[in-house]
PDB file of C-alpha atoms in Angstrom:
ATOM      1  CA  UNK A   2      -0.776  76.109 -90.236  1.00 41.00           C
ATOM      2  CA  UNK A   3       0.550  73.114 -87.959  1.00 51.00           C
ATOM      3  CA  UNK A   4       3.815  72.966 -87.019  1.00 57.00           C
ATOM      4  CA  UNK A   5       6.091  70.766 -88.409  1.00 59.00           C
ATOM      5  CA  UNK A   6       7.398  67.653 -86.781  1.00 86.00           C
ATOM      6  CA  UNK A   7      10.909  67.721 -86.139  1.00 96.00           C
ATOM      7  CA  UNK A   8      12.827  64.503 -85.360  1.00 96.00           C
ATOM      8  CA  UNK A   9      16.768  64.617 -84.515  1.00 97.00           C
ATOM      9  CA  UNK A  10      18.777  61.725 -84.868  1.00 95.00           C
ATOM     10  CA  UNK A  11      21.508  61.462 -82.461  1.00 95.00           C
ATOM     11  CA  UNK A  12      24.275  59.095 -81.328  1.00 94.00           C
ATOM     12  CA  UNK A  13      23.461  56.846 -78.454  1.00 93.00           C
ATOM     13  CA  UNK A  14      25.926  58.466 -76.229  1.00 93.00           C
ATOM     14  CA  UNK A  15      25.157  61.959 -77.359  1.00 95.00           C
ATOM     15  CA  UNK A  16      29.223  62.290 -77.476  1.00 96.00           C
ATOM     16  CA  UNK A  17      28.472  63.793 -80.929  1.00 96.00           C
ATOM     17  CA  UNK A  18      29.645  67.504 -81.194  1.00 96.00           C
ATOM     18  CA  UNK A  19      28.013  67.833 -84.662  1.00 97.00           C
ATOM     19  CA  UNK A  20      24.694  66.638 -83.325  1.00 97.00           C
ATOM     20  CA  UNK A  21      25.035  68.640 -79.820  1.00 98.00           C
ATOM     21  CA  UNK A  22      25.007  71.942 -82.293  1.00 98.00           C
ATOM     22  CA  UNK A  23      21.813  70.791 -84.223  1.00 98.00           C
ATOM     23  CA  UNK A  24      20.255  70.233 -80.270  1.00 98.00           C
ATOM     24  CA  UNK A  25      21.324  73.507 -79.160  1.00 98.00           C
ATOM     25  CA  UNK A  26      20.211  75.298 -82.291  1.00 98.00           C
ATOM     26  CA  UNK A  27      16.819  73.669 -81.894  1.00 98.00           C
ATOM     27  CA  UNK A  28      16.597  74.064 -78.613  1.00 98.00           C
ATOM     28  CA  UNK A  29      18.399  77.828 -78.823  1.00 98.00           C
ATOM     29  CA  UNK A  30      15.049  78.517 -81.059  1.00 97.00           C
ATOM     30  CA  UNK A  31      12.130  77.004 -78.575  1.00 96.00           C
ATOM     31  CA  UNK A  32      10.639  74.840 -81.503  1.00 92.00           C
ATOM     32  CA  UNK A  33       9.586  71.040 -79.934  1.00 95.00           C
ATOM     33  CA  UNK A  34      11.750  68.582 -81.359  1.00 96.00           C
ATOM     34  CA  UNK A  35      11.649  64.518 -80.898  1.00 96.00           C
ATOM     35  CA  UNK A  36      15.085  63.045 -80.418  1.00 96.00           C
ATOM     36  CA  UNK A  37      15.981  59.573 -82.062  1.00 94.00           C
ATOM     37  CA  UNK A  38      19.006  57.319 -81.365  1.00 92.00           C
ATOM     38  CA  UNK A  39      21.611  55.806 -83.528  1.00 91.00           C
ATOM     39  CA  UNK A  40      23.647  52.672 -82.088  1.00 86.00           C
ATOM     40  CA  UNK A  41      27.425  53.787 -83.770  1.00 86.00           C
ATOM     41  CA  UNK A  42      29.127  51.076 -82.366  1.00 83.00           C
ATOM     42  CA  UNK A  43      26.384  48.807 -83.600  1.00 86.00           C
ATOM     43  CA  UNK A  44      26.655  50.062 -86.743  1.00 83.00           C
ATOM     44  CA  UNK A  45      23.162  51.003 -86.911  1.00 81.00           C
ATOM     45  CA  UNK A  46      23.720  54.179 -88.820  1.00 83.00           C
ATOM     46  CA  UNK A  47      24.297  51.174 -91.945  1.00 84.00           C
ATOM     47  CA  UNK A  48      21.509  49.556 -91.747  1.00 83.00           C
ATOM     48  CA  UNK A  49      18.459  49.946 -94.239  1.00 77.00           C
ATOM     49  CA  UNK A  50      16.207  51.658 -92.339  1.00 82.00           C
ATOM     50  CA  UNK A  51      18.690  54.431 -91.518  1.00 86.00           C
ATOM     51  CA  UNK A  52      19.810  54.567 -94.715  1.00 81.00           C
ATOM     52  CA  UNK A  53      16.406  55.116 -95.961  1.00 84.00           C
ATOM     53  CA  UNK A  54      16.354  58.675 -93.376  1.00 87.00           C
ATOM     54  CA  UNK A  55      20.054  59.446 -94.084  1.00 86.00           C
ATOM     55  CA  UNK A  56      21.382  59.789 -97.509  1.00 84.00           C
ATOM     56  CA  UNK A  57      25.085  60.139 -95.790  1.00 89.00           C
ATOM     57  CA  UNK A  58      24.272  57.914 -92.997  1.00 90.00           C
ATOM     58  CA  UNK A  59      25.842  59.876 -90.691  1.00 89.00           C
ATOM     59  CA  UNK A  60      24.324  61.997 -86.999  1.00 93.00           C
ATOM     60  CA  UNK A  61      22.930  64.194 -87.040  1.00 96.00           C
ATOM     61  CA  UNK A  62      20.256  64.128 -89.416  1.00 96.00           C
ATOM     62  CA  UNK A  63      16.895  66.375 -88.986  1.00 97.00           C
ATOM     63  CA  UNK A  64      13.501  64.829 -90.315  1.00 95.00           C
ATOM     64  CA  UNK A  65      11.076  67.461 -90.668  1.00 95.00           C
ATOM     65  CA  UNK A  66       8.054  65.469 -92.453  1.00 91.00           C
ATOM     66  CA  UNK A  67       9.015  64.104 -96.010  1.00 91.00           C
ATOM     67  CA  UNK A  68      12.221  66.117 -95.712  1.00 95.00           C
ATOM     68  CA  UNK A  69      15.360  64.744 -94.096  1.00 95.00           C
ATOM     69  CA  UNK A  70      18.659  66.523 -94.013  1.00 97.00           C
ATOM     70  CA  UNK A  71      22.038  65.630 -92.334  1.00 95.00           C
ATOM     71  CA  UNK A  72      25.496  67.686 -91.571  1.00 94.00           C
ATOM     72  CA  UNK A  73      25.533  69.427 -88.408  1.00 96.00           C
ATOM     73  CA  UNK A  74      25.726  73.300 -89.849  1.00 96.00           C
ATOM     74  CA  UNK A  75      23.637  72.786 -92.989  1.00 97.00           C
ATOM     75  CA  UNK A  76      20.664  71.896 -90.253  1.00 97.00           C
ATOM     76  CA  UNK A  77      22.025  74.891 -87.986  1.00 98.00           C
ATOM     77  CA  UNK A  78      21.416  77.319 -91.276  1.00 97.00           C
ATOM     78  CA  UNK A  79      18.472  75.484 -92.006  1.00 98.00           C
ATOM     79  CA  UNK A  80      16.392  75.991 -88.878  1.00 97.00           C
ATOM     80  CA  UNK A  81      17.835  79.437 -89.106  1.00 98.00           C
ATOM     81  CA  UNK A  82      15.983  80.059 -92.198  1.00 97.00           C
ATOM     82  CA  UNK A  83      12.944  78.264 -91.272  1.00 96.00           C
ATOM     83  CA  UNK A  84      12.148  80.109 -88.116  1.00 96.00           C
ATOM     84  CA  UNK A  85      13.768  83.408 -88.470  1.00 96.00           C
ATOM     85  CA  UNK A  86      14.336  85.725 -85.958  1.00 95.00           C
ATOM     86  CA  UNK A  87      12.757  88.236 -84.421  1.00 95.00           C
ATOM     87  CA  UNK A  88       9.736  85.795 -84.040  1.00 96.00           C
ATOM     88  CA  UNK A  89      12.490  83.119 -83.007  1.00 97.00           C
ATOM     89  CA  UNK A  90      15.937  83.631 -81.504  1.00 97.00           C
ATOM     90  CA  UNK A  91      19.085  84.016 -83.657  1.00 97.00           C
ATOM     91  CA  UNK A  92      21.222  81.532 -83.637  1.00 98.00           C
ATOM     92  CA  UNK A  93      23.452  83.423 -86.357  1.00 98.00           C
ATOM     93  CA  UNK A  94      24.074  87.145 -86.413  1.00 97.00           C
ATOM     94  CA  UNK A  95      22.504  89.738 -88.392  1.00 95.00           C
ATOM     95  CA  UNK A  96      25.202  91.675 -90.522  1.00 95.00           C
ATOM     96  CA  UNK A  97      26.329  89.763 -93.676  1.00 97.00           C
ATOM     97  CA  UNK A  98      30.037  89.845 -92.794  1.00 97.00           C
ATOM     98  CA  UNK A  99      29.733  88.814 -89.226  1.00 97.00           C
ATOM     99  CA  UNK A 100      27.020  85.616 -90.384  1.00 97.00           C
ATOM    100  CA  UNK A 101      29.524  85.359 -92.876  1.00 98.00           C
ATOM    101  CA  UNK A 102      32.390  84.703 -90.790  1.00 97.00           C
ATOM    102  CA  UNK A 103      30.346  82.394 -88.513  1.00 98.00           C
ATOM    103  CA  UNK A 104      29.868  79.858 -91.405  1.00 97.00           C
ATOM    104  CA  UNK A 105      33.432  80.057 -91.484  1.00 97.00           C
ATOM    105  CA  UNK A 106      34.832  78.830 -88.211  1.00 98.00           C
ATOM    106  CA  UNK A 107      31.823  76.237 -88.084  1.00 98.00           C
ATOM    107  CA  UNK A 108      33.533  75.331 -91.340  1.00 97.00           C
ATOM    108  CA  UNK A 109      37.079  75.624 -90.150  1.00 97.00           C
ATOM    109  CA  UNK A 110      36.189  73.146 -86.854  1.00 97.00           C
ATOM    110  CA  UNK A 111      34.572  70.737 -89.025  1.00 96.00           C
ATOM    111  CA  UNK A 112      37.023  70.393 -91.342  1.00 96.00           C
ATOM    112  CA  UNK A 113      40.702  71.530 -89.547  1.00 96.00           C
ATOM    113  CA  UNK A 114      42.510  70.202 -86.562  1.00 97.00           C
ATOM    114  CA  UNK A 115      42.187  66.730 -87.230  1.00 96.00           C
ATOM    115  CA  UNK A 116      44.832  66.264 -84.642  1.00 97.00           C
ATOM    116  CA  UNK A 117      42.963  67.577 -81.607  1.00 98.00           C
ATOM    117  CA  UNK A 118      39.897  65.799 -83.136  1.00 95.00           C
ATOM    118  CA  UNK A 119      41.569  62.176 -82.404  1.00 96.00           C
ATOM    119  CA  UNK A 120      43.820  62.942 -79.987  1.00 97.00           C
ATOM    120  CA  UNK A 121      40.946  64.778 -77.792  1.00 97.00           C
ATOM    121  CA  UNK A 122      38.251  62.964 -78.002  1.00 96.00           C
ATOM    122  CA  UNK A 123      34.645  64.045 -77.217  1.00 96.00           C
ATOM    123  CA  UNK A 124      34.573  61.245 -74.628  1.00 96.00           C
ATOM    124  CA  UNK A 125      36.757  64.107 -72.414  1.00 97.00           C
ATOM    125  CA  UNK A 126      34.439  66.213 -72.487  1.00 96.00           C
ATOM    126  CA  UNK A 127      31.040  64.372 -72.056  1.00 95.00           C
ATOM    127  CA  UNK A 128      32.789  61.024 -70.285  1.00 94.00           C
ATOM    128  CA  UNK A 129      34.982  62.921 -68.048  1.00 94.00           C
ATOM    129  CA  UNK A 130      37.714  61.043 -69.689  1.00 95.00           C
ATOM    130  CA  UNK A 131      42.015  62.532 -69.790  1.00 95.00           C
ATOM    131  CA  UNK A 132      44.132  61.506 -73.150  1.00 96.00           C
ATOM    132  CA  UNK A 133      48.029  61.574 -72.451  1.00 96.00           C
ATOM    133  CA  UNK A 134      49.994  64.386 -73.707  1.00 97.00           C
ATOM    134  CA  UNK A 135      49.347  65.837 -76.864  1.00 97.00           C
ATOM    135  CA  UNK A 136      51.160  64.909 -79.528  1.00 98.00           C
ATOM    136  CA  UNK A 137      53.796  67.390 -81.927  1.00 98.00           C
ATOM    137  CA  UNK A 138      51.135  67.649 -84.323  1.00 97.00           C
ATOM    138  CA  UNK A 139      48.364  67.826 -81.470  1.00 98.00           C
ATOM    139  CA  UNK A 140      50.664  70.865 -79.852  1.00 98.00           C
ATOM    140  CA  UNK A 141      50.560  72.489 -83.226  1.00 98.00           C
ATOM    141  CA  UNK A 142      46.869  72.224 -83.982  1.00 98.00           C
ATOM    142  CA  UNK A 143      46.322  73.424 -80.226  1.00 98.00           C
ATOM    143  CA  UNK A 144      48.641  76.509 -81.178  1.00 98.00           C
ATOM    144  CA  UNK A 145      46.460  77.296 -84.427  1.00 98.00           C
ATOM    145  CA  UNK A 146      43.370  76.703 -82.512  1.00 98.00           C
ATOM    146  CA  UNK A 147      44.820  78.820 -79.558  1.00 98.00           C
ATOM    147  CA  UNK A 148      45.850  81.949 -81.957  1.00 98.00           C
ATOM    148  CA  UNK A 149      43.070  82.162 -84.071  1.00 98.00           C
ATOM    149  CA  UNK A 150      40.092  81.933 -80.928  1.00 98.00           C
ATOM    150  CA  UNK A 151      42.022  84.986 -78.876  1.00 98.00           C
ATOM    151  CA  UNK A 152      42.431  86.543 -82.401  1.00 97.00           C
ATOM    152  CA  UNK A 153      38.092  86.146 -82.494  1.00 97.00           C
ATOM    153  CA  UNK A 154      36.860  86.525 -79.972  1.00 96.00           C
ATOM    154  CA  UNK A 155      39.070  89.730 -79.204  1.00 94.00           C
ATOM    155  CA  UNK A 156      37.996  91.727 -76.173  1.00 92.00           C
ATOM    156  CA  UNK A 157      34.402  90.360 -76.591  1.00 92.00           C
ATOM    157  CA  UNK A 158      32.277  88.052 -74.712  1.00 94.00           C
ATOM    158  CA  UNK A 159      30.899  86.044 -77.756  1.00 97.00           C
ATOM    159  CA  UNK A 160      32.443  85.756 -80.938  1.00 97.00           C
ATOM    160  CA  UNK A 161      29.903  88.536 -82.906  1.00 97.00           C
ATOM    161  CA  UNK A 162      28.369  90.707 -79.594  1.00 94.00           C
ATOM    162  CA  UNK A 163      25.342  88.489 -79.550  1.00 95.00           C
ATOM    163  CA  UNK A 164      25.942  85.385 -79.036  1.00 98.00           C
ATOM    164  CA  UNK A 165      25.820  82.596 -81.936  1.00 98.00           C
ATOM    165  CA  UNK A 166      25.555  78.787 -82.827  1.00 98.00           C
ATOM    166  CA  UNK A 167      29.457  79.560 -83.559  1.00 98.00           C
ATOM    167  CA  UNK A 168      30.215  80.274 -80.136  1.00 98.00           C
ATOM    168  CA  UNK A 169      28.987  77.020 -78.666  1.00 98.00           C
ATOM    169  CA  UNK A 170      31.362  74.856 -81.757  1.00 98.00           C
ATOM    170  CA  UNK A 171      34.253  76.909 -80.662  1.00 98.00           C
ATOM    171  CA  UNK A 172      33.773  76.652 -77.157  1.00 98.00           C
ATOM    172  CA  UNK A 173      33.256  72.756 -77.576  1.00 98.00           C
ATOM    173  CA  UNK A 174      36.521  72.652 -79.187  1.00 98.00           C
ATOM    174  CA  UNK A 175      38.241  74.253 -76.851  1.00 98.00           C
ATOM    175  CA  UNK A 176      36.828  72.086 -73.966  1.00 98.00           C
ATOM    176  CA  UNK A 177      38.242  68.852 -75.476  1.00 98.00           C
ATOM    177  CA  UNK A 178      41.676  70.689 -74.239  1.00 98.00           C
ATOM    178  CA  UNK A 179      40.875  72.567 -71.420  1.00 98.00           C
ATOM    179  CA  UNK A 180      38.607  69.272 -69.794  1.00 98.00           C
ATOM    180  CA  UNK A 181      41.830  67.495 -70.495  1.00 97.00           C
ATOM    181  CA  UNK A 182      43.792  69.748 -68.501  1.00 97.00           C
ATOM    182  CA  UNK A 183      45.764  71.376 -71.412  1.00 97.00           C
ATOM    183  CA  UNK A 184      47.291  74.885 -71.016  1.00 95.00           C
ATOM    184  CA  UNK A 185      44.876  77.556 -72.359  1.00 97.00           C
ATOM    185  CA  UNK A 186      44.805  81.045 -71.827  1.00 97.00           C
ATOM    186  CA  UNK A 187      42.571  82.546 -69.207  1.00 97.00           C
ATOM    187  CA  UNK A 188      40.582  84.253 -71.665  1.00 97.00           C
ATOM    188  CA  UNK A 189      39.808  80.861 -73.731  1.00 98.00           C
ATOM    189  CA  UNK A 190      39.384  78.987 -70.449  1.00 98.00           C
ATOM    190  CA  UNK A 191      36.213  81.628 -69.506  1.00 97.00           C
ATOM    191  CA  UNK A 192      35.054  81.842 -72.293  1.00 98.00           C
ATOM    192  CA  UNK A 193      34.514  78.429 -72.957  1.00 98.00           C
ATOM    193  CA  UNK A 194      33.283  78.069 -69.048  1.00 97.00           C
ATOM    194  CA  UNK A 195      30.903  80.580 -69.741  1.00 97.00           C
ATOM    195  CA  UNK A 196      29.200  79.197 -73.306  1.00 97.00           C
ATOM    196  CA  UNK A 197      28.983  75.764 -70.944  1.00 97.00           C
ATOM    197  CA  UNK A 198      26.259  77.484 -68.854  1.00 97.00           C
ATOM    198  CA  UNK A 199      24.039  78.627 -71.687  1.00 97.00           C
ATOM    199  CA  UNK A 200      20.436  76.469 -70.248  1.00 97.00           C
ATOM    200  CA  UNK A 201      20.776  74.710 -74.460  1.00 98.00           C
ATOM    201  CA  UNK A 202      24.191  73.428 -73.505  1.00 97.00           C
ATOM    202  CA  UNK A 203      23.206  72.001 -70.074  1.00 97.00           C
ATOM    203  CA  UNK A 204      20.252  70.386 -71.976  1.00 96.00           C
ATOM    204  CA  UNK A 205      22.448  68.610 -73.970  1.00 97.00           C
ATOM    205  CA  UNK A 206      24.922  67.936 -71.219  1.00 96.00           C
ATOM    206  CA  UNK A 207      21.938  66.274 -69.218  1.00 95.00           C
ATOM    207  CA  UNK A 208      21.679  63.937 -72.087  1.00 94.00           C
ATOM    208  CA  UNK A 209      25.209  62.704 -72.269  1.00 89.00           C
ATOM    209  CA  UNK A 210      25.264  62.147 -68.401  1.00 81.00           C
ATOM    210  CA  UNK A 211      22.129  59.772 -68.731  1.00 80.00           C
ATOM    211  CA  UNK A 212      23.013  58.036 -72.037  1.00 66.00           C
TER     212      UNK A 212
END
């Protein structure tokens, strides 16, 4: 049987931390994958023939033949169940709770800390760019985010042992403080160093350098 054709559509920039965990996951797995653009400031996500691709027309969306799907950690589960470890590398981990768990905090970033989210913008972290001070909402979303990564990742490396597609969102959000110069604890501040030098993460860092 062939393999399929996978195409990932992307932001122009690749500033996009929902797309950069569909590229790592891909990548994280070893299948070949095309990339595609999407001109967000040109609003080209609207027009028809994204729309036609991208039901939400929103990046990232994965087109794997006749078959198109779009939100960052749907695809992540996806390509989890479509080339399963141990012929492919996991991106999630093995026991029930622990996988479990990892759906939640990609859940949690997605959909939490809306503060950090504006006030920190990915352009920090791919564009080298500072914000000013956080805000009092910003300092309280950093304190939640703060708490509940030591609380995690605990005396571990990774989040579960292994490392997951989890580690590299929580590390990302992390980075749009600790790029900025916020305060973080040691711990946080190697940990997210160290999930920067995974080889998928510099991939996708290459990208954003060259956009």
């Amino acid at each position: 049987m062939s393999e399929p054709t996978l195409t990932l559509y992307s932001d122009a920039n690749y500033y996009s931390p929902y797309v950069m965990s569909a590229f790592v996951a891909l990548t994280e797995k070893g299948i070949p994958f095309d990339i595609e653009t999407v001109d967000l400031a040109q609003e080209e996500n609207l027009k028809d023939h994204y729309s036609a691709i991208s039901t939400t027309r929103r990046v990232p969306t994965l087109s794997n033949g006749s078959f198109q799907l779009s939100e960052s950690s749907a695809i992540d589960e996806y390509i989890e169940e479509l080339f399963p470890a141990p012929t492919f590398a996991a991106i999630y981990p093995v026991n029930p709770e622990d996988r479990a768990k990892c759906r939640e905090i990609q859940a949690w970033l997605r959909s939490d800390l809306l503060a950090i989210r504006q006030e920190r913008s990915t352009e920090i972290v791919f564009a080298g760019q500072h914000r000013p001070a956080l805000s009092a909402g910003g300092q309280v979303a950093a304190e939640k985010l703060i708490d509940a990564a030591l609380r995690l990742l605990g005396d571990g490396e990774n989040l579960f042992g292994e490392w997951s597609i989890a580690d590299t969102d929580l590390a990302l959000m992390l980075n749009r403080l600790h790029l900025n110069g916020d305060a973080l604890p040691e711990k946080l501040v190697a940990y997210a160093d160290r999930q920067w030098q995974r080889e998928s993460v510099q991939a996708w860092l290459a990208l954003s350098k060259t956009a």
